[in-house]
């Protein structure tokens, strides 16, 4: 099955190379609980492009109805450039709150040409040769690489966060049709075992995420697209 998907993508995108295109997606946020799979909030992904520079942001928060049970919000910002089909990060920030208490609040400045990244905590991380992304811009790197390297079924990136830099592997895991707003959307499924993350990326929309499924501890969270611009 995976070989057929790779062949299909190869035929679809032969001799084509796509630059990043701006988009904004609105998502419903679900959590699997003892009461079932519940919609607990909303999230947005917003990609802005200025020349070859990008600014990619995400906002997720629980709805007011659920705040007594689980009051959570998280915002991320990733800034960088697309150069020759590669995502080159320069900055990443995260603010995460639970019941208005700040649990995470950090920034990372990336000096790719000097092979290091510096956290606002003062920590400095060494970057090895190869592509470096953050936990948000990895979606952009996947989109670009699946389009520009359709014969590959595995993609490995150096991913930086507040802890440091580590290698993560993402595998193409087949195709899947999703029903969004009464329309069927053809996606490919990509998994990262280490992150317990599964992505469904839209084939017709430059492999932008349609569904994001992530297991954090004992809880599984899912972001499902409801509107796309």
mmCIF file of N, CA and C in Angstrom, residues 3-124:
data_model
loop_
_atom_site.group_PDB
_atom_site.id
_atom_site.type_symbol
_atom_site.label_atom_id
_atom_site.label_comp_id
_atom_site.label_asym_id
_atom_site.label_seq_id
_atom_site.Cartn_x
_atom_site.Cartn_y
_atom_site.Cartn_z
ATOM 1 N N UNK A 3 3.882 1.652 -1.067
ATOM 2 C CA UNK A 3 4.557 1.822 -2.348
ATOM 3 C C UNK A 3 3.613 2.413 -3.388
ATOM 4 N N UNK A 4 2.334 2.006 -3.341
ATOM 5 C CA UNK A 4 1.351 2.560 -4.271
ATOM 6 C C UNK A 4 1.138 4.045 -4.001
ATOM 7 N N UNK A 5 1.079 4.427 -2.720
ATOM 8 C CA UNK A 5 0.910 5.838 -2.365
ATOM 9 C C UNK A 5 2.084 6.654 -2.864
ATOM 10 N N UNK A 6 3.296 6.130 -2.648
ATOM 11 C CA UNK A 6 4.496 6.850 -3.077
ATOM 12 C C UNK A 6 4.512 7.000 -4.594
ATOM 13 N N UNK A 7 4.121 5.936 -5.321
ATOM 14 C CA UNK A 7 4.065 6.005 -6.775
ATOM 15 C C UNK A 7 3.045 7.035 -7.220
ATOM 16 N N UNK A 8 1.874 7.041 -6.575
ATOM 17 C CA UNK A 8 0.825 8.015 -6.910
ATOM 18 C C UNK A 8 1.320 9.434 -6.703
ATOM 19 N N UNK A 9 1.960 9.689 -5.577
ATOM 20 C CA UNK A 9 2.462 11.028 -5.292
ATOM 21 C C UNK A 9 3.546 11.420 -6.275
ATOM 22 N N UNK A 10 4.375 10.457 -6.645
ATOM 23 C CA UNK A 10 5.427 10.737 -7.614
ATOM 24 C C UNK A 10 4.865 11.170 -8.947
ATOM 25 N N UNK A 11 3.795 10.487 -9.403
ATOM 26 C CA UNK A 11 3.159 10.865 -10.663
ATOM 27 C C UNK A 11 2.451 12.206 -10.553
ATOM 28 N N UNK A 12 1.835 12.440 -9.391
ATOM 29 C CA UNK A 12 1.066 13.668 -9.196
ATOM 30 C C UNK A 12 1.954 14.898 -9.196
ATOM 31 N N UNK A 13 3.125 14.791 -8.598
ATOM 32 C CA UNK A 13 3.974 15.968 -8.419
ATOM 33 C C UNK A 13 5.270 15.911 -9.226
ATOM 34 N N UNK A 14 5.327 15.052 -10.239
ATOM 35 C CA UNK A 14 6.527 14.980 -11.075
ATOM 36 C C UNK A 14 6.832 16.322 -11.707
ATOM 37 N N UNK A 15 8.107 16.698 -11.626
ATOM 38 C CA UNK A 15 8.612 17.911 -12.276
ATOM 39 C C UNK A 15 7.982 19.178 -11.711
ATOM 40 N N UNK A 16 7.366 19.090 -10.518
ATOM 41 C CA UNK A 16 6.774 20.276 -9.914
ATOM 42 C C UNK A 16 7.492 20.581 -8.609
ATOM 43 N N UNK A 17 7.584 21.845 -8.289
ATOM 44 C CA UNK A 17 8.142 22.260 -7.008
ATOM 45 C C UNK A 17 7.304 23.416 -6.496
ATOM 46 N N UNK A 18 6.800 23.287 -5.287
ATOM 47 C CA UNK A 18 5.870 24.269 -4.759
ATOM 48 C C UNK A 18 6.517 25.077 -3.650
ATOM 49 N N UNK A 19 6.263 26.369 -3.665
ATOM 50 C CA UNK A 19 6.652 27.206 -2.539
ATOM 51 C C UNK A 19 5.537 27.186 -1.510
ATOM 52 N N UNK A 20 5.858 27.617 -0.301
ATOM 53 C CA UNK A 20 4.832 27.726 0.726
ATOM 54 C C UNK A 20 3.751 28.696 0.288
ATOM 55 N N UNK A 21 2.516 28.389 0.623
ATOM 56 C CA UNK A 21 1.403 29.283 0.332
ATOM 57 C C UNK A 21 0.675 29.588 1.639
ATOM 58 N N UNK A 22 0.226 30.838 1.821
ATOM 59 C CA UNK A 22 -0.434 31.199 3.078
ATOM 60 C C UNK A 22 -1.760 30.464 3.245
ATOM 61 N N UNK A 23 -2.102 30.167 4.474
ATOM 62 C CA UNK A 23 -3.404 29.579 4.749
ATOM 63 C C UNK A 23 -3.758 29.796 6.216
ATOM 64 N N UNK A 24 -5.049 29.628 6.506
ATOM 65 C CA UNK A 24 -5.528 29.662 7.874
ATOM 66 C C UNK A 24 -6.543 28.550 8.042
ATOM 67 N N UNK A 25 -6.324 27.721 9.017
ATOM 68 C CA UNK A 25 -7.236 26.620 9.284
ATOM 69 C C UNK A 25 -7.808 26.714 10.682
ATOM 70 N N UNK A 26 -9.123 26.482 10.796
ATOM 71 C CA UNK A 26 -9.789 26.437 12.102
ATOM 72 C C UNK A 26 -10.127 24.986 12.419
ATOM 73 N N UNK A 27 -9.910 24.592 13.655
ATOM 74 C CA UNK A 27 -10.049 23.192 14.045
ATOM 75 C C UNK A 27 -10.881 23.068 15.315
ATOM 76 N N UNK A 28 -11.606 21.960 15.410
ATOM 77 C CA UNK A 28 -12.209 21.562 16.679
ATOM 78 C C UNK A 28 -11.189 20.717 17.436
ATOM 79 N N UNK A 29 -11.124 20.922 18.748
ATOM 80 C CA UNK A 29 -10.190 20.196 19.600
ATOM 81 C C UNK A 29 -10.968 19.189 20.435
ATOM 82 N N UNK A 30 -10.592 17.915 20.321
ATOM 83 C CA UNK A 30 -11.263 16.832 21.036
ATOM 84 C C UNK A 30 -10.300 16.166 22.018
ATOM 85 N N UNK A 31 -10.868 15.610 23.082
ATOM 86 C CA UNK A 31 -10.094 14.829 24.038
ATOM 87 C C UNK A 31 -10.856 13.544 24.342
ATOM 88 N N UNK A 32 -10.121 12.432 24.384
ATOM 89 C CA UNK A 32 -10.732 11.163 24.756
ATOM 90 C C UNK A 32 -10.714 11.054 26.282
ATOM 91 N N UNK A 33 -11.891 11.021 26.887
ATOM 92 C CA UNK A 33 -12.031 11.002 28.343
ATOM 93 C C UNK A 33 -12.864 9.788 28.767
ATOM 94 N N UNK A 34 -13.028 9.637 30.063
ATOM 95 C CA UNK A 34 -13.864 8.538 30.567
ATOM 96 C C UNK A 34 -15.309 8.724 30.147
ATOM 97 N N UNK A 35 -15.665 9.956 29.761
ATOM 98 C CA UNK A 35 -17.037 10.230 29.305
ATOM 99 C C UNK A 35 -17.172 10.100 27.795
ATOM 100 N N UNK A 36 -16.098 9.723 27.119
ATOM 101 C CA UNK A 36 -16.137 9.582 25.671
ATOM 102 C C UNK A 36 -15.232 10.593 24.997
ATOM 103 N N UNK A 37 -15.329 10.657 23.670
ATOM 104 C CA UNK A 37 -14.529 11.597 22.881
ATOM 105 C C UNK A 37 -15.282 12.922 22.816
ATOM 106 N N UNK A 38 -14.818 13.923 23.559
ATOM 107 C CA UNK A 38 -15.551 15.168 23.735
ATOM 108 C C UNK A 38 -14.862 16.331 23.044
ATOM 109 N N UNK A 39 -15.664 17.201 22.413
ATOM 110 C CA UNK A 39 -15.126 18.435 21.871
ATOM 111 C C UNK A 39 -14.935 19.411 23.032
ATOM 112 N N UNK A 40 -13.690 19.761 23.308
ATOM 113 C CA UNK A 40 -13.402 20.569 24.493
ATOM 114 C C UNK A 40 -12.937 21.986 24.152
ATOM 115 N N UNK A 41 -12.710 22.269 22.857
ATOM 116 C CA UNK A 41 -12.228 23.607 22.526
ATOM 117 C C UNK A 41 -11.980 23.771 21.044
ATOM 118 N N UNK A 42 -11.186 24.774 20.718
ATOM 119 C CA UNK A 42 -10.885 25.099 19.324
ATOM 120 C C UNK A 42 -9.393 25.390 19.180
ATOM 121 N N UNK A 43 -8.955 25.383 17.929
ATOM 122 C CA UNK A 43 -7.559 25.705 17.621
ATOM 123 C C UNK A 43 -7.489 26.328 16.234
ATOM 124 N N UNK A 44 -6.442 27.096 15.990
ATOM 125 C CA UNK A 44 -6.202 27.660 14.659
ATOM 126 C C UNK A 44 -4.742 27.473 14.286
ATOM 127 N N UNK A 45 -4.515 27.280 13.001
ATOM 128 C CA UNK A 45 -3.176 27.319 12.413
ATOM 129 C C UNK A 45 -3.180 28.430 11.376
ATOM 130 N N UNK A 46 -2.185 29.303 11.425
ATOM 131 C CA UNK A 46 -2.158 30.443 10.512
ATOM 132 C C UNK A 46 -0.752 30.603 9.949
ATOM 133 N N UNK A 47 -0.644 30.509 8.625
ATOM 134 C CA UNK A 47 0.649 30.654 7.947
ATOM 135 C C UNK A 47 0.629 31.923 7.103
ATOM 136 N N UNK A 48 1.526 32.861 7.421
ATOM 137 C CA UNK A 48 1.661 34.099 6.667
ATOM 138 C C UNK A 48 3.008 34.097 5.938
ATOM 139 N N UNK A 49 2.983 34.565 4.690
ATOM 140 C CA UNK A 49 4.170 34.547 3.846
ATOM 141 C C UNK A 49 4.502 35.959 3.394
ATOM 142 N N UNK A 50 5.766 36.317 3.487
ATOM 143 C CA UNK A 50 6.251 37.603 2.983
ATOM 144 C C UNK A 50 7.556 37.346 2.237
ATOM 145 N N UNK A 51 7.456 37.247 0.915
ATOM 146 C CA UNK A 51 8.629 36.860 0.137
ATOM 147 C C UNK A 51 8.970 35.411 0.431
ATOM 148 N N UNK A 52 10.208 35.171 0.872
ATOM 149 C CA UNK A 52 10.564 33.804 1.240
ATOM 150 C C UNK A 52 10.528 33.592 2.752
ATOM 151 N N UNK A 53 10.037 34.602 3.494
ATOM 152 C CA UNK A 53 9.941 34.480 4.946
ATOM 153 C C UNK A 53 8.546 34.016 5.348
ATOM 154 N N UNK A 54 8.484 33.171 6.359
ATOM 155 C CA UNK A 54 7.194 32.712 6.857
ATOM 156 C C UNK A 54 7.058 33.025 8.349
ATOM 157 N N UNK A 55 5.808 33.198 8.773
ATOM 158 C CA UNK A 55 5.465 33.259 10.190
ATOM 159 C C UNK A 55 4.287 32.321 10.390
ATOM 160 N N UNK A 56 4.503 31.301 11.187
ATOM 161 C CA UNK A 56 3.524 30.231 11.375
ATOM 162 C C UNK A 56 3.110 30.250 12.846
ATOM 163 N N UNK A 57 1.817 30.414 13.107
ATOM 164 C CA UNK A 57 1.341 30.485 14.483
ATOM 165 C C UNK A 57 0.209 29.498 14.713
ATOM 166 N N UNK A 58 0.063 29.106 15.962
ATOM 167 C CA UNK A 58 -1.052 28.261 16.349
ATOM 168 C C UNK A 58 -1.579 28.720 17.702
ATOM 169 N N UNK A 59 -2.898 28.618 17.860
ATOM 170 C CA UNK A 59 -3.568 28.943 19.116
ATOM 171 C C UNK A 59 -4.550 27.817 19.422
ATOM 172 N N UNK A 60 -4.494 27.306 20.639
ATOM 173 C CA UNK A 60 -5.440 26.276 21.068
ATOM 174 C C UNK A 60 -5.918 26.611 22.465
ATOM 175 N N UNK A 61 -7.208 26.433 22.700
ATOM 176 C CA UNK A 61 -7.758 26.716 24.033
ATOM 177 C C UNK A 61 -9.044 25.945 24.246
ATOM 178 N N UNK A 62 -9.307 25.637 25.509
ATOM 179 C CA UNK A 62 -10.557 24.961 25.832
ATOM 180 C C UNK A 62 -11.706 25.954 25.831
ATOM 181 N N UNK A 63 -12.879 25.449 25.506
ATOM 182 C CA UNK A 63 -14.088 26.287 25.520
ATOM 183 C C UNK A 63 -14.479 26.600 26.965
ATOM 184 N N UNK A 64 -15.215 27.704 27.136
ATOM 185 C CA UNK A 64 -15.581 28.149 28.480
ATOM 186 C C UNK A 64 -16.377 27.085 29.231
ATOM 187 N N UNK A 65 -17.152 26.283 28.490
ATOM 188 C CA UNK A 65 -17.968 25.236 29.116
ATOM 189 C C UNK A 65 -17.117 24.224 29.871
ATOM 190 N N UNK A 66 -15.871 23.997 29.376
ATOM 191 C CA UNK A 66 -15.028 22.951 29.939
ATOM 192 C C UNK A 66 -13.944 23.489 30.874
ATOM 193 N N UNK A 67 -13.882 24.795 31.058
ATOM 194 C CA UNK A 67 -12.765 25.356 31.816
ATOM 195 C C UNK A 67 -12.746 24.905 33.278
ATOM 196 N N UNK A 68 -13.902 24.631 33.834
ATOM 197 C CA UNK A 68 -13.919 24.142 35.215
ATOM 198 C C UNK A 68 -13.259 22.768 35.312
ATOM 199 N N UNK A 69 -13.372 21.986 34.225
ATOM 200 C CA UNK A 69 -12.794 20.647 34.203
ATOM 201 C C UNK A 69 -11.348 20.672 33.734
ATOM 202 N N UNK A 70 -11.088 21.434 32.678
ATOM 203 C CA UNK A 70 -9.738 21.452 32.106
ATOM 204 C C UNK A 70 -9.534 22.784 31.405
ATOM 205 N N UNK A 71 -8.914 23.724 32.092
ATOM 206 C CA UNK A 71 -8.685 25.069 31.562
ATOM 207 C C UNK A 71 -7.277 25.121 30.979
ATOM 208 N N UNK A 72 -7.208 25.110 29.661
ATOM 209 C CA UNK A 72 -5.907 24.971 28.988
ATOM 210 C C UNK A 72 -5.826 25.916 27.800
ATOM 211 N N UNK A 73 -4.654 26.511 27.608
ATOM 212 C CA UNK A 73 -4.400 27.286 26.390
ATOM 213 C C UNK A 73 -2.925 27.160 26.021
ATOM 214 N N UNK A 74 -2.657 27.227 24.731
ATOM 215 C CA UNK A 74 -1.275 27.128 24.243
ATOM 216 C C UNK A 74 -1.167 27.928 22.953
ATOM 217 N N UNK A 75 -0.140 28.742 22.852
ATOM 218 C CA UNK A 75 0.145 29.469 21.618
ATOM 219 C C UNK A 75 1.603 29.222 21.233
ATOM 220 N N UNK A 76 1.827 29.117 19.931
ATOM 221 C CA UNK A 76 3.171 28.888 19.405
ATOM 222 C C UNK A 76 3.407 29.829 18.229
ATOM 223 N N UNK A 77 4.669 30.202 18.038
ATOM 224 C CA UNK A 77 5.038 31.003 16.873
ATOM 225 C C UNK A 77 6.371 30.491 16.333
ATOM 226 N N UNK A 78 6.400 30.290 15.021
ATOM 227 C CA UNK A 78 7.611 29.848 14.348
ATOM 228 C C UNK A 78 7.911 30.807 13.200
ATOM 229 N N UNK A 79 9.137 31.301 13.145
ATOM 230 C CA UNK A 79 9.547 32.245 12.105
ATOM 231 C C UNK A 79 10.779 31.686 11.398
ATOM 232 N N UNK A 80 10.828 31.875 10.092
ATOM 233 C CA UNK A 80 11.984 31.409 9.351
ATOM 234 C C UNK A 80 11.868 31.743 7.881
ATOM 235 N N UNK A 81 12.633 31.042 7.078
ATOM 236 C CA UNK A 81 12.667 31.269 5.643
ATOM 237 C C UNK A 81 12.575 29.950 4.893
ATOM 238 N N UNK A 82 12.008 30.021 3.701
ATOM 239 C CA UNK A 82 12.046 28.883 2.785
ATOM 240 C C UNK A 82 13.100 29.185 1.731
ATOM 241 N N UNK A 83 14.140 28.365 1.695
ATOM 242 C CA UNK A 83 15.245 28.574 0.767
ATOM 243 C C UNK A 83 15.487 27.283 -0.001
ATOM 244 N N UNK A 84 15.337 27.348 -1.330
ATOM 245 C CA UNK A 84 15.545 26.176 -2.191
ATOM 246 C C UNK A 84 14.727 24.978 -1.707
ATOM 247 N N UNK A 85 13.471 25.247 -1.329
ATOM 248 C CA UNK A 85 12.593 24.155 -0.938
ATOM 249 C C UNK A 85 12.815 23.642 0.472
ATOM 250 N N UNK A 86 13.693 24.296 1.233
ATOM 251 C CA UNK A 86 13.933 23.875 2.607
ATOM 252 C C UNK A 86 13.415 24.911 3.596
ATOM 253 N N UNK A 87 12.947 24.425 4.740
ATOM 254 C CA UNK A 87 12.487 25.290 5.811
ATOM 255 C C UNK A 87 13.669 25.589 6.725
ATOM 256 N N UNK A 88 14.028 26.858 6.840
ATOM 257 C CA UNK A 88 15.154 27.267 7.675
ATOM 258 C C UNK A 88 14.597 28.104 8.823
ATOM 259 N N UNK A 89 14.567 27.537 10.018
ATOM 260 C CA UNK A 89 14.017 28.235 11.176
ATOM 261 C C UNK A 89 14.988 29.252 11.759
ATOM 262 N N UNK A 90 14.448 30.347 12.262
ATOM 263 C CA UNK A 90 15.263 31.328 12.974
ATOM 264 C C UNK A 90 14.743 31.605 14.384
ATOM 265 N N UNK A 91 13.457 31.299 14.644
ATOM 266 C CA UNK A 91 12.869 31.666 15.937
ATOM 267 C C UNK A 91 11.671 30.768 16.226
ATOM 268 N N UNK A 92 11.492 30.456 17.523
ATOM 269 C CA UNK A 92 10.346 29.661 17.955
ATOM 270 C C UNK A 92 9.979 30.072 19.374
ATOM 271 N N UNK A 93 8.669 30.196 19.666
ATOM 272 C CA UNK A 93 8.236 30.543 21.016
ATOM 273 C C UNK A 93 6.989 29.767 21.391
ATOM 274 N N UNK A 94 6.825 29.540 22.694
ATOM 275 C CA UNK A 94 5.680 28.807 23.237
ATOM 276 C C UNK A 94 5.218 29.481 24.518
ATOM 277 N N UNK A 95 3.897 29.641 24.657
ATOM 278 C CA UNK A 95 3.297 30.022 25.937
ATOM 279 C C UNK A 95 2.162 29.034 26.203
ATOM 280 N N UNK A 96 2.246 28.340 27.324
ATOM 281 C CA UNK A 96 1.238 27.340 27.679
ATOM 282 C C UNK A 96 0.734 27.614 29.089
ATOM 283 N N UNK A 97 -0.603 27.613 29.241
ATOM 284 C CA UNK A 97 -1.207 27.896 30.536
ATOM 285 C C UNK A 97 -2.216 26.810 30.897
ATOM 286 N N UNK A 98 -2.257 26.480 32.179
ATOM 287 C CA UNK A 98 -3.294 25.614 32.728
ATOM 288 C C UNK A 98 -3.899 26.343 33.919
ATOM 289 N N UNK A 99 -5.198 26.618 33.834
ATOM 290 C CA UNK A 99 -5.898 27.406 34.844
ATOM 291 C C UNK A 99 -5.180 28.735 35.103
ATOM 292 N N UNK A 100 -4.795 29.385 33.998
ATOM 293 C CA UNK A 100 -4.142 30.696 34.028
ATOM 294 C C UNK A 100 -2.748 30.663 34.652
ATOM 295 N N UNK A 101 -2.292 29.490 35.057
ATOM 296 C CA UNK A 101 -0.917 29.360 35.545
ATOM 297 C C UNK A 101 -0.008 29.031 34.368
ATOM 298 N N UNK A 102 1.031 29.834 34.194
ATOM 299 C CA UNK A 102 1.948 29.616 33.085
ATOM 300 C C UNK A 102 2.819 28.393 33.377
ATOM 301 N N UNK A 103 2.700 27.373 32.525
ATOM 302 C CA UNK A 103 3.491 26.158 32.671
ATOM 303 C C UNK A 103 4.715 26.181 31.761
ATOM 304 N N UNK A 104 4.558 26.808 30.599
ATOM 305 C CA UNK A 104 5.688 26.936 29.684
ATOM 306 C C UNK A 104 5.682 28.339 29.106
ATOM 307 N N UNK A 105 6.865 28.927 29.037
ATOM 308 C CA UNK A 105 7.004 30.253 28.435
ATOM 309 C C UNK A 105 8.469 30.415 28.034
ATOM 310 N N UNK A 106 8.760 30.087 26.792
ATOM 311 C CA UNK A 106 10.155 30.143 26.359
ATOM 312 C C UNK A 106 10.255 30.546 24.889
ATOM 313 N N UNK A 107 11.425 31.034 24.528
ATOM 314 C CA UNK A 107 11.754 31.391 23.158
ATOM 315 C C UNK A 107 13.063 30.711 22.779
ATOM 316 N N UNK A 108 13.188 30.373 21.513
ATOM 317 C CA UNK A 108 14.427 29.788 21.013
ATOM 318 C C UNK A 108 14.872 30.558 19.771
ATOM 319 N N UNK A 109 16.096 31.030 19.798
ATOM 320 C CA UNK A 109 16.699 31.688 18.637
ATOM 321 C C UNK A 109 17.668 30.711 17.986
ATOM 322 N N UNK A 110 17.512 30.534 16.681
ATOM 323 C CA UNK A 110 18.286 29.520 15.963
ATOM 324 C C UNK A 110 19.299 30.191 15.045
ATOM 325 N N UNK A 111 20.555 29.841 15.220
ATOM 326 C CA UNK A 111 21.645 30.341 14.379
ATOM 327 C C UNK A 111 22.173 29.166 13.555
ATOM 328 N N UNK A 112 21.457 28.876 12.467
ATOM 329 C CA UNK A 112 21.791 27.691 11.675
ATOM 330 C C UNK A 112 23.221 27.749 11.144
ATOM 331 N N UNK A 113 23.643 28.927 10.666
ATOM 332 C CA UNK A 113 24.980 29.038 10.089
ATOM 333 C C UNK A 113 26.087 28.890 11.128
ATOM 334 N N UNK A 114 25.720 29.046 12.415
ATOM 335 C CA UNK A 114 26.710 28.887 13.486
ATOM 336 C C UNK A 114 26.525 27.564 14.243
ATOM 337 N N UNK A 115 25.569 26.766 13.787
ATOM 338 C CA UNK A 115 25.340 25.424 14.326
ATOM 339 C C UNK A 115 24.952 25.408 15.805
ATOM 340 N N UNK A 116 24.124 26.365 16.225
ATOM 341 C CA UNK A 116 23.600 26.283 17.581
ATOM 342 C C UNK A 116 22.261 27.005 17.684
ATOM 343 N N UNK A 117 21.533 26.671 18.751
ATOM 344 C CA UNK A 117 20.280 27.336 19.087
ATOM 345 C C UNK A 117 20.346 27.731 20.549
ATOM 346 N N UNK A 118 19.775 28.888 20.878
ATOM 347 C CA UNK A 118 19.827 29.410 22.238
ATOM 348 C C UNK A 118 18.415 29.597 22.769
ATOM 349 N N UNK A 119 18.143 29.043 23.954
ATOM 350 C CA UNK A 119 16.854 29.189 24.602
ATOM 351 C C UNK A 119 16.858 30.430 25.485
ATOM 352 N N UNK A 120 15.666 30.992 25.727
ATOM 353 C CA UNK A 120 15.551 32.142 26.618
ATOM 354 C C UNK A 120 15.945 31.793 28.047
ATOM 355 N N UNK A 121 16.029 30.496 28.357
ATOM 356 C CA UNK A 121 16.496 30.057 29.677
ATOM 357 C C UNK A 121 18.005 30.180 29.808
ATOM 358 N N UNK A 122 18.675 30.436 28.669
ATOM 359 C CA UNK A 122 20.135 30.527 28.673
ATOM 360 C C UNK A 122 20.814 29.279 28.143
ATOM 361 N N UNK A 123 20.056 28.197 27.970
ATOM 362 C CA UNK A 123 20.634 26.953 27.452
ATOM 363 C C UNK A 123 21.020 27.112 25.986
ATOM 364 N N UNK A 124 22.116 26.490 25.600
ATOM 365 C CA UNK A 124 22.577 26.520 24.217
ATOM 366 C C UNK A 124 22.660 25.086 23.704
#
